[in-house]
C-alpha positions as a Python dict, from the first residue, in 0.01 Angstrom:
ca = {
    (1, 'M'): (0, 0, 0),
    (2, 'P'): (299, -34, 232),
    (3, 'N'): (242, -107, 598),
    (4, 'Y'): (513, 127, 725),
    (5, 'E'): (576, 495, 658),
    (6, 'V'): (937, 429, 558),
    (7, 'S'): (814, 199, 279),
    (8, 'R'): (594, 462, 116),
    (9, 'T'): (872, 656, -57),
    (10, 'P'): (1025, 362, -247),
    (11, 'H'): (677, 246, -344),
    (12, 'A'): (589, 590, -482),
    (13, 'E'): (921, 603, -667),
    (14, 'Q'): (853, 262, -823),
    (15, 'R'): (513, 380, -941),
    (16, 'R'): (661, 695, -1098),
    (17, 'K'): (933, 498, -1275),
    (18, 'N'): (683, 239, -1393),
    (19, 'L'): (460, 506, -1547),
    (20, 'R'): (758, 672, -1717),
    (21, 'N'): (893, 343, -1852),
    (22, 'R'): (551, 241, -1981),
    (23, 'S'): (509, 576, -2156),
    (24, 'V'): (850, 557, -2325),
    (25, 'K'): (798, 195, -2432),
    (26, 'S'): (458, 282, -2573),
    (27, 'S'): (603, 564, -2781),
    (28, 'L'): (880, 331, -2904),
    (29, 'H'): (620, 79, -3017),
    (30, 'T'): (423, 354, -3192),
    (31, 'L'): (733, 477, -3376),
    (32, 'E'): (826, 123, -3477),
    (33, 'K'): (475, 54, -3602),
    (34, 'G'): (478, 372, -3813),
    (35, 'Y'): (817, 278, -3957),
    (36, 'L'): (699, -70, -4053),
    (37, 'E'): (383, 73, -4213),
    (38, 'L'): (596, 308, -4424),
    (39, 'L'): (814, 16, -4532),
    (40, 'S'): (518, -198, -4628),
    (41, 'A'): (372, 94, -4827),
    (42, 'G'): (701, 121, -5020),
    (43, 'K'): (783, 473, -4903),
    (44, 'K'): (1157, 414, -4861),
    (45, 'E'): (1273, 776, -4817),
    (46, 'E'): (1011, 852, -4553),
    (47, 'A'): (1095, 522, -4383),
    (48, 'A'): (1462, 626, -4371),
    (49, 'K'): (1366, 949, -4193),
    (50, 'Q'): (1146, 754, -3953),
    (51, 'L'): (1435, 511, -3887),
    (52, 'R'): (1658, 800, -3779),
    (53, 'T'): (1387, 921, -3540),
    (54, 'L'): (1332, 570, -3408),
    (55, 'S'): (1705, 508, -3363),
    (56, 'S'): (1739, 828, -3164),
    (57, 'A'): (1443, 735, -2944),
    (58, 'L'): (1589, 387, -2883),
    (59, 'D'): (1924, 540, -2786),
    (60, 'K'): (1755, 778, -2542),
    (61, 'A'): (1552, 493, -2391),
    (62, 'A'): (1869, 286, -2349),
    (63, 'K'): (2053, 582, -2197),
    (64, 'S'): (1782, 630, -1936),
    (65, 'G'): (1759, 256, -1863),
    (66, 'V'): (1411, 194, -2001),
    (67, 'V'): (1546, -71, -2239),
    (68, 'H'): (1880, -248, -2229),
    (69, 'R'): (2154, -109, -2453),
    (70, 'A'): (2194, -440, -2639),
    (71, 'T'): (1819, -458, -2700),
    (72, 'A'): (1821, -110, -2851),
    (73, 'D'): (2122, -194, -3069),
    (74, 'R'): (1964, -519, -3188),
    (75, 'K'): (1636, -348, -3279),
    (76, 'K'): (1816, -71, -3468),
    (77, 'S'): (2022, -325, -3659),
    (78, 'R'): (1725, -539, -3758),
    (79, 'L'): (1516, -238, -3859),
    (80, 'A'): (1802, -101, -4073),
    (81, 'L'): (1832, -442, -4242),
    (82, 'R'): (1464, -432, -4328),
    (83, 'L'): (1512, -90, -4486),
    (84, 'A'): (1810, -213, -4687),
    (85, 'R'): (1616, -517, -4810),
    (86, 'A'): (1309, -311, -4905),
    (87, 'K'): (1252, -278, -5278),
}
C-alpha cells in the first residue's frame, strides 16, 4: 500500500485497470481457444462465425487500449489465414 494519502488514488486506479485488462485478455484467450477447437474439428462455417466474434472482440480490446492495435491486427490476420487454409 502507498505511504501517502495522495498515492492511494493512482494505486486504486491501477488495480481497477489491471483487473479490467486481465478480464478482457482472458475472454480473448477463451474466444481464440474456441475458434481453434472449431477449426481442428473441421467445422469451418461455425469457425467463420467465431472468427467474426473474435475479430470484433480484438478490435474492442485494441480500441480501449488493452492490446496494441498492431497486435490485434496481426492476430486477426493469422487467424483468418488459418481459416482459409483449413480443409
